[in-house]
Amino acid sequence: MPPLYALVDPMTEKNRPDTLYRAPRDEISPFVFDEQVADVFPDMIQRSVPGYHATLSVISTVTAEYVQPHSRLYDLGCSLGAATLAMRRAVRSDDCEIIAVDNSAAMVQRCRKLMAREGGAVPVRVLEQDILETAIENAAVVILNYTLQFIPAAQRADLLSRIHAGLLPGGVLMLSEKIVLEDEQENATMNVLHRRFKRLNGYDDLEIAQKRAALENVLVPETLAVHRARLKSTGFAPVLPCLQFLNFITLMARKPG
Ligand code: GEK
């Protein structure tokens, strides 16, 4: 299978290496998805998120199985649109529409360019919008690929309820997240392994530490038990684990049909 998309910045057609946190900083400000991040995003996400490519592959698989005629598919927090492309590859009918949403102008600009470059039979609308404001209707598949973790914790249940309400019977939510483990020692072990993963991918200790500080209180992970309980109390059943690589998981949550 060819790669889902050329992992280059669609504005420059270059795969710019992520060196954003390499130089020592006096002060670390909270992480934002600005131009600088969007510029290096393909490199950053692959080198930081264990199993990132596998999530795209499982998104294609689940989409191919659960897409419904005349339905919509949503990619919430789409960044450059990798999951959108993963879905578009899997949809065979041309009466579906994909809605890709991100509130970062830099991401949306690049995503639109990438969609135009890749082409495809299924129409894609890319919206610059807060996903908390997105109307979800007639949905067969909804993707939250590492996005819920950036939503304030108090608003997560409400977002999941709106997704559930907007899904067709038998529709699915694919949720990928970094998780925290309940046991402190086990969690520490996972963090050691995640740091090792990043070191093997060329990040040094300083850039790992500076990025971690920037993400503090911005990316707020929860336990797998919290995710499962919330999805179940929202009405999803079954909630099935599709992937885990270290402390990064993908769940498929189905709306009973
Ligand atoms: C991928 N899914 O490549 N509304 C809209 N977008 C948001 C919001 C919000 N409230 N909060 C954050 N984002 C992608 C990867 S990255 C994950 C997703 C990461 C957006 C934010 O602008 C960014 O583009 C994305 O969510 C998170 O499959 O970088 O770890």
mmCIF file of C-alpha atoms and ligand atoms in Angstrom:
data_model
loop_
_atom_site.group_PDB
_atom_site.id
_atom_site.type_symbol
_atom_site.label_atom_id
_atom_site.label_comp_id
_atom_site.label_asym_id
_atom_site.label_seq_id
_atom_site.Cartn_x
_atom_site.Cartn_y
_atom_site.Cartn_z
ATOM 1 C CA MET A 1 0.000 0.000 0.000
ATOM 2 C CA PRO A 2 1.422 3.430 -0.845
ATOM 3 C CA PRO A 3 1.886 5.851 2.069
ATOM 4 C CA LEU A 4 -1.231 7.837 2.931
ATOM 5 C CA TYR A 5 0.330 11.096 2.014
ATOM 6 C CA ALA A 6 3.771 12.329 1.201
ATOM 7 C CA LEU A 7 4.963 13.322 4.630
ATOM 8 C CA VAL A 8 6.087 16.744 3.618
ATOM 9 C CA ASP A 9 4.842 20.211 4.438
ATOM 10 C CA PRO A 10 2.344 20.883 1.627
ATOM 11 C CA MET A 11 3.305 24.575 1.564
ATOM 12 C CA THR A 12 6.990 24.009 0.870
ATOM 13 C CA GLU A 13 6.961 20.384 -0.354
ATOM 14 C CA LYS A 14 9.809 19.786 2.106
ATOM 15 C CA ASN A 15 9.984 17.450 5.042
ATOM 16 C CA ARG A 16 11.299 19.977 7.530
ATOM 17 C CA PRO A 17 12.864 18.352 10.558
ATOM 18 C CA ASP A 18 11.332 19.282 13.898
ATOM 19 C CA THR A 19 14.014 21.172 15.800
ATOM 20 C CA LEU A 20 11.621 23.599 17.535
ATOM 21 C CA TYR A 21 12.697 22.713 21.069
ATOM 22 C CA ARG A 22 16.357 21.919 20.353
ATOM 23 C CA ALA A 23 17.910 25.220 21.444
ATOM 24 C CA PRO A 24 17.831 25.986 25.183
ATOM 25 C CA ARG A 25 14.968 28.337 26.107
ATOM 26 C CA ASP A 26 14.923 30.670 29.124
ATOM 27 C CA GLU A 27 11.178 30.425 29.331
ATOM 28 C CA ILE A 28 8.833 27.785 27.979
ATOM 29 C CA SER A 29 5.473 29.097 26.863
ATOM 30 C CA PRO A 30 2.432 26.830 26.450
ATOM 31 C CA PHE A 31 2.394 24.776 23.253
ATOM 32 C CA VAL A 32 0.276 26.153 20.384
ATOM 33 C CA PHE A 33 -0.412 24.822 16.880
ATOM 34 C CA ASP A 34 1.016 27.838 15.060
ATOM 35 C CA GLU A 35 2.879 28.274 11.745
ATOM 36 C CA GLN A 36 6.142 26.978 13.183
ATOM 37 C CA VAL A 37 4.512 23.767 14.409
ATOM 38 C CA ALA A 38 2.494 23.278 11.215
ATOM 39 C CA ASP A 39 5.713 23.645 9.203
ATOM 40 C CA VAL A 40 7.330 20.644 10.886
ATOM 41 C CA PHE A 41 4.165 18.718 11.786
ATOM 42 C CA PRO A 42 4.656 15.613 9.593
ATOM 43 C CA ASP A 43 8.098 15.056 11.094
ATOM 44 C CA MET A 44 6.985 15.952 14.638
ATOM 45 C CA ILE A 45 3.993 13.628 14.821
ATOM 46 C CA GLN A 46 5.776 10.626 13.358
ATOM 47 C CA ARG A 47 8.759 10.975 15.676
ATOM 48 C CA SER A 48 6.667 11.696 18.791
ATOM 49 C CA VAL A 49 3.566 9.497 18.624
ATOM 50 C CA PRO A 50 4.243 5.767 18.854
ATOM 51 C CA GLY A 51 2.065 3.911 16.347
ATOM 52 C CA TYR A 52 0.919 7.018 14.477
ATOM 53 C CA HIS A 53 0.938 5.263 11.086
ATOM 54 C CA ALA A 54 -0.876 2.268 12.522
ATOM 55 C CA THR A 55 -3.705 4.565 13.687
ATOM 56 C CA LEU A 56 -4.134 5.800 10.108
ATOM 57 C CA SER A 57 -4.229 2.247 8.841
ATOM 58 C CA VAL A 58 -6.835 1.164 11.400
ATOM 59 C CA ILE A 59 -8.896 4.281 10.576
ATOM 60 C CA SER A 60 -8.956 3.161 6.913
ATOM 61 C CA THR A 61 -9.974 -0.349 7.935
ATOM 62 C CA VAL A 62 -12.775 0.724 10.280
ATOM 63 C CA THR A 63 -14.037 3.326 7.791
ATOM 64 C CA ALA A 64 -14.236 0.762 4.984
ATOM 65 C CA GLU A 65 -16.307 -1.484 7.250
ATOM 66 C CA TYR A 66 -18.688 1.082 8.746
ATOM 67 C CA VAL A 67 -19.179 3.798 6.128
ATOM 68 C CA GLN A 68 -22.845 4.137 5.158
ATOM 69 C CA PRO A 69 -24.417 5.427 1.950
ATOM 70 C CA HIS A 70 -25.253 9.161 1.844
ATOM 71 C CA SER A 71 -23.426 9.809 5.114
ATOM 72 C CA ARG A 72 -20.814 12.205 6.450
ATOM 73 C CA LEU A 73 -17.441 11.393 7.939
ATOM 74 C CA TYR A 74 -15.789 13.824 10.354
ATOM 75 C CA ASP A 75 -12.105 14.310 11.160
ATOM 76 C CA LEU A 76 -12.101 16.507 14.293
ATOM 77 C CA GLY A 77 -8.738 18.152 14.964
ATOM 78 C CA CYS A 78 -7.546 17.157 11.509
ATOM 79 C CA SER A 79 -4.156 18.978 11.457
ATOM 80 C CA LEU A 80 -2.868 18.336 7.919
ATOM 81 C CA GLY A 81 -5.621 15.812 7.217
ATOM 82 C CA ALA A 82 -3.827 12.472 7.456
ATOM 83 C CA ALA A 83 -6.898 10.753 8.942
ATOM 84 C CA THR A 84 -9.087 12.446 6.330
ATOM 85 C CA LEU A 85 -6.949 10.873 3.628
ATOM 86 C CA ALA A 86 -7.076 7.552 5.476
ATOM 87 C CA MET A 87 -10.884 7.716 5.359
ATOM 88 C CA ARG A 88 -11.039 8.978 1.791
ATOM 89 C CA ARG A 89 -8.956 6.048 0.651
ATOM 90 C CA ALA A 90 -11.476 3.655 2.247
ATOM 91 C CA VAL A 91 -14.750 5.180 1.046
ATOM 92 C CA ARG A 92 -15.992 3.581 -2.139
ATOM 93 C CA SER A 93 -19.279 5.416 -2.633
ATOM 94 C CA ASP A 94 -19.214 8.947 -4.034
ATOM 95 C CA ASP A 95 -22.328 10.083 -2.161
ATOM 96 C CA CYS A 96 -20.411 10.645 1.075
ATOM 97 C CA GLU A 97 -18.744 13.789 2.303
ATOM 98 C CA ILE A 98 -15.818 14.238 4.656
ATOM 99 C CA ILE A 99 -15.708 17.245 6.996
ATOM 100 C CA ALA A 100 -12.241 18.000 8.355
ATOM 101 C CA VAL A 101 -12.080 20.535 11.192
ATOM 102 C CA ASP A 102 -9.239 22.298 12.959
ATOM 103 C CA ASN A 103 -9.036 25.613 14.800
ATOM 104 C CA SER A 104 -5.419 26.296 13.785
ATOM 105 C CA ALA A 105 -5.335 28.576 10.733
ATOM 106 C CA ALA A 106 -1.841 27.296 9.864
ATOM 107 C CA MET A 107 -3.039 23.681 9.864
ATOM 108 C CA VAL A 108 -6.202 24.429 7.895
ATOM 109 C CA GLN A 109 -4.291 26.301 5.182
ATOM 110 C CA ARG A 110 -1.937 23.357 4.729
ATOM 111 C CA CYS A 111 -4.722 20.793 4.955
ATOM 112 C CA ARG A 112 -6.671 22.488 2.163
ATOM 113 C CA LYS A 113 -3.577 22.517 -0.006
ATOM 114 C CA LEU A 114 -2.868 18.852 0.710
ATOM 115 C CA MET A 115 -6.459 17.826 -0.104
ATOM 116 C CA ALA A 116 -6.302 19.676 -3.416
ATOM 117 C CA ARG A 117 -2.957 18.071 -4.233
ATOM 118 C CA GLU A 118 -4.064 14.535 -3.378
ATOM 119 C CA GLY A 119 -7.432 14.712 -5.165
ATOM 120 C CA GLY A 120 -10.007 11.913 -4.837
ATOM 121 C CA ALA A 121 -13.629 11.099 -5.564
ATOM 122 C CA VAL A 122 -15.017 11.854 -2.110
ATOM 123 C CA PRO A 123 -15.559 15.579 -1.478
ATOM 124 C CA VAL A 124 -13.736 17.044 1.521
ATOM 125 C CA ARG A 125 -14.719 20.274 3.276
ATOM 126 C CA VAL A 126 -12.010 21.706 5.519
ATOM 127 C CA LEU A 127 -13.362 24.028 8.216
ATOM 128 C CA GLU A 128 -11.373 26.396 10.410
ATOM 129 C CA GLN A 129 -13.444 25.982 13.544
ATOM 130 C CA ASP A 130 -13.387 24.988 17.188
ATOM 131 C CA ILE A 131 -14.614 21.385 17.254
ATOM 132 C CA LEU A 132 -16.709 22.327 20.281
ATOM 133 C CA GLU A 133 -18.778 24.383 17.829
ATOM 134 C CA THR A 134 -18.973 21.843 15.001
ATOM 135 C CA ALA A 135 -22.447 20.614 14.111
ATOM 136 C CA ILE A 136 -22.271 16.829 13.762
ATOM 137 C CA GLU A 137 -25.047 15.336 11.665
ATOM 138 C CA ASN A 138 -25.714 12.200 9.654
ATOM 139 C CA ALA A 139 -22.299 10.798 10.598
ATOM 140 C CA ALA A 140 -21.174 7.250 9.861
ATOM 141 C CA VAL A 141 -17.610 7.751 11.146
ATOM 142 C CA VAL A 142 -16.121 10.358 13.483
ATOM 143 C CA ILE A 143 -12.380 10.567 14.111
ATOM 144 C CA LEU A 144 -10.692 12.119 17.137
ATOM 145 C CA ASN A 145 -7.078 11.193 16.353
ATOM 146 C CA TYR A 146 -5.118 12.629 19.316
ATOM 147 C CA THR A 147 -7.425 15.642 19.648
ATOM 148 C CA LEU A 148 -9.625 15.021 22.711
ATOM 149 C CA GLN A 149 -6.522 15.299 24.914
ATOM 150 C CA PHE A 150 -6.310 19.012 23.961
ATOM 151 C CA ILE A 151 -9.945 19.750 24.897
ATOM 152 C CA PRO A 152 -10.498 21.090 28.445
ATOM 153 C CA ALA A 153 -11.380 18.067 30.592
ATOM 154 C CA ALA A 154 -14.697 19.567 31.719
ATOM 155 C CA GLN A 155 -15.902 19.797 28.118
ATOM 156 C CA ARG A 156 -14.962 16.308 26.932
ATOM 157 C CA ALA A 157 -18.162 14.533 28.024
ATOM 158 C CA ASP A 158 -20.316 17.105 26.282
ATOM 159 C CA LEU A 159 -18.331 16.794 23.035
ATOM 160 C CA LEU A 160 -18.678 12.999 23.115
ATOM 161 C CA SER A 161 -22.437 13.326 23.718
ATOM 162 C CA ARG A 162 -22.792 15.601 20.690
ATOM 163 C CA ILE A 163 -20.777 13.137 18.587
ATOM 164 C CA HIS A 164 -22.976 10.278 19.779
ATOM 165 C CA ALA A 165 -26.122 12.271 18.960
ATOM 166 C CA GLY A 166 -24.794 13.104 15.458
ATOM 167 C CA LEU A 167 -23.846 9.514 14.616
ATOM 168 C CA LEU A 168 -26.194 7.317 12.640
ATOM 169 C CA PRO A 169 -27.232 4.033 14.318
ATOM 170 C CA GLY A 170 -24.293 1.667 13.804
ATOM 171 C CA GLY A 171 -21.889 4.597 13.324
ATOM 172 C CA VAL A 172 -18.444 4.631 14.926
ATOM 173 C CA LEU A 173 -16.136 6.978 16.776
ATOM 174 C CA MET A 174 -12.401 6.275 16.518
ATOM 175 C CA LEU A 175 -10.620 7.777 19.509
ATOM 176 C CA SER A 176 -6.823 7.884 19.719
ATOM 177 C CA GLU A 177 -5.226 9.330 22.841
ATOM 178 C CA LYS A 178 -2.110 9.413 24.931
ATOM 179 C CA ILE A 179 -3.108 7.819 28.254
ATOM 180 C CA VAL A 180 -1.855 7.970 31.799
ATOM 181 C CA LEU A 181 -1.610 4.716 33.766
ATOM 182 C CA GLU A 182 -3.359 4.417 37.124
ATOM 183 C CA ASP A 183 -0.350 2.858 38.866
ATOM 184 C CA GLU A 184 2.309 5.512 39.404
ATOM 185 C CA GLN A 185 5.250 3.164 38.896
ATOM 186 C CA GLU A 186 3.765 1.630 35.761
ATOM 187 C CA ASN A 187 3.101 5.124 34.447
ATOM 188 C CA ALA A 188 6.692 6.125 35.154
ATOM 189 C CA THR A 189 7.893 3.048 33.236
ATOM 190 C CA MET A 190 5.735 4.004 30.245
ATOM 191 C CA ASN A 191 7.117 7.541 30.338
ATOM 192 C CA VAL A 192 10.662 6.167 30.345
ATOM 193 C CA LEU A 193 9.818 4.040 27.308
ATOM 194 C CA HIS A 194 8.162 6.954 25.511
ATOM 195 C CA ARG A 195 11.276 9.084 26.141
ATOM 196 C CA ARG A 196 13.369 6.212 24.769
ATOM 197 C CA PHE A 197 11.120 6.064 21.676
ATOM 198 C CA LYS A 198 11.724 9.783 21.079
ATOM 199 C CA ARG A 199 15.462 9.520 21.691
ATOM 200 C CA LEU A 200 15.638 6.693 19.145
ATOM 201 C CA ASN A 201 13.856 9.025 16.728
ATOM 202 C CA GLY A 202 16.566 11.641 17.102
ATOM 203 C CA TYR A 203 15.258 13.974 19.819
ATOM 204 C CA ASP A 204 17.738 14.790 22.591
ATOM 205 C CA ASP A 205 16.994 14.996 26.316
ATOM 206 C CA LEU A 206 16.758 18.794 26.365
ATOM 207 C CA GLU A 207 14.274 19.030 23.520
ATOM 208 C CA ILE A 208 12.174 16.233 25.032
ATOM 209 C CA ALA A 209 12.128 18.050 28.399
ATOM 210 C CA GLN A 210 11.351 21.463 26.874
ATOM 211 C CA LYS A 211 8.511 20.069 24.746
ATOM 212 C CA ARG A 212 7.112 18.231 27.763
ATOM 213 C CA ALA A 213 7.105 21.490 29.734
ATOM 214 C CA ALA A 214 5.316 23.278 26.864
ATOM 215 C CA LEU A 215 2.622 20.568 26.770
ATOM 216 C CA GLU A 216 2.012 20.651 30.550
ATOM 217 C CA ASN A 217 -1.671 21.577 31.103
ATOM 218 C CA VAL A 218 -2.172 21.769 27.314
ATOM 219 C CA LEU A 219 -2.195 18.044 26.523
ATOM 220 C CA VAL A 220 -3.986 16.512 29.512
ATOM 221 C CA PRO A 221 -4.103 12.695 29.285
ATOM 222 C CA GLU A 222 -6.609 10.539 31.152
ATOM 223 C CA THR A 223 -6.641 6.871 32.110
ATOM 224 C CA LEU A 224 -8.010 4.178 29.823
ATOM 225 C CA ALA A 225 -10.640 3.434 32.497
ATOM 226 C CA VAL A 226 -11.871 7.047 32.399
ATOM 227 C CA HIS A 227 -12.113 6.956 28.595
ATOM 228 C CA ARG A 228 -13.977 3.663 28.566
ATOM 229 C CA ALA A 229 -16.388 4.622 31.351
ATOM 230 C CA ARG A 230 -17.203 7.972 29.727
ATOM 231 C CA LEU A 231 -17.766 6.417 26.299
ATOM 232 C CA LYS A 232 -20.010 3.758 27.812
ATOM 233 C CA SER A 233 -22.021 6.239 29.877
ATOM 234 C CA THR A 234 -22.464 8.322 26.715
ATOM 235 C CA GLY A 235 -24.201 5.326 25.144
ATOM 236 C CA PHE A 236 -21.438 3.782 23.026
ATOM 237 C CA ALA A 237 -21.368 -0.019 22.907
ATOM 238 C CA PRO A 238 -19.211 -1.832 22.291
ATOM 239 C CA VAL A 239 -16.030 0.107 23.124
ATOM 240 C CA LEU A 240 -13.193 -1.913 21.641
ATOM 241 C CA PRO A 241 -9.437 -1.442 21.877
ATOM 242 C CA CYS A 242 -7.984 -1.434 18.349
ATOM 243 C CA LEU A 243 -4.383 -0.446 19.085
ATOM 244 C CA GLN A 244 -1.904 0.225 21.872
ATOM 245 C CA PHE A 245 1.743 1.189 21.473
ATOM 246 C CA LEU A 246 3.242 2.160 24.844
ATOM 247 C CA ASN A 247 0.924 4.788 26.392
ATOM 248 C CA PHE A 248 -0.887 5.598 23.136
ATOM 249 C CA ILE A 249 -4.201 3.890 22.423
ATOM 250 C CA THR A 250 -6.932 3.763 19.797
ATOM 251 C CA LEU A 251 -10.473 2.775 20.752
ATOM 252 C CA MET A 252 -13.396 2.097 18.466
ATOM 253 C CA ALA A 253 -16.726 3.110 20.033
ATOM 254 C CA ARG A 254 -19.908 2.154 18.225
ATOM 255 C CA LYS A 255 -23.365 3.658 18.498
ATOM 256 C CA PRO A 256 -25.742 0.713 18.747
ATOM 257 C CA GLY A 257 -27.600 0.245 15.470
HETATM 258 C C1 GEK B 1 -3.667 13.557 12.653
HETATM 259 N N1 GEK B 1 -5.625 14.264 13.938
HETATM 260 O O1 GEK B 1 -2.631 13.825 12.042
HETATM 261 N N2 GEK B 1 -10.889 22.665 17.853
HETATM 262 C C2 GEK B 1 -10.327 22.298 16.677
HETATM 263 N N3 GEK B 1 -9.083 21.760 16.587
HETATM 264 C C3 GEK B 1 -8.388 21.627 17.737
HETATM 265 C C4 GEK B 1 -8.908 22.002 18.982
HETATM 266 C C5 GEK B 1 -10.215 22.543 19.022
HETATM 267 N N4 GEK B 1 -10.792 22.920 20.161
HETATM 268 N N5 GEK B 1 -7.970 21.751 19.938
HETATM 269 C C6 GEK B 1 -6.905 21.237 19.292
HETATM 270 N N6 GEK B 1 -7.151 21.162 17.973
HETATM 271 C C7 GEK B 1 -4.290 14.647 13.503
HETATM 272 C C8 GEK B 1 -3.390 14.990 14.664
HETATM 273 S S1 GEK B 1 -2.927 16.954 16.536
HETATM 274 C C9 GEK B 1 -2.275 15.893 17.740
HETATM 275 C C10 GEK B 1 -4.045 15.883 15.672
HETATM 276 C C11 GEK B 1 -0.899 16.240 18.212
HETATM 277 C C12 GEK B 1 -6.281 20.643 16.909
HETATM 278 C C13 GEK B 1 -4.903 21.286 16.868
HETATM 279 O O2 GEK B 1 -4.908 22.523 16.180
HETATM 280 C C14 GEK B 1 -4.096 20.199 16.162
HETATM 281 O O3 GEK B 1 -4.024 20.413 14.782
HETATM 282 C C15 GEK B 1 -4.846 18.901 16.498
HETATM 283 O O4 GEK B 1 -6.048 19.281 17.161
HETATM 284 C C16 GEK B 1 -4.087 17.942 17.412
HETATM 285 O O5 GEK B 1 -4.216 12.434 12.638
HETATM 286 O O6 GEK B 1 -0.249 17.150 17.691
HETATM 287 O O7 GEK B 1 -0.460 15.506 19.242
#
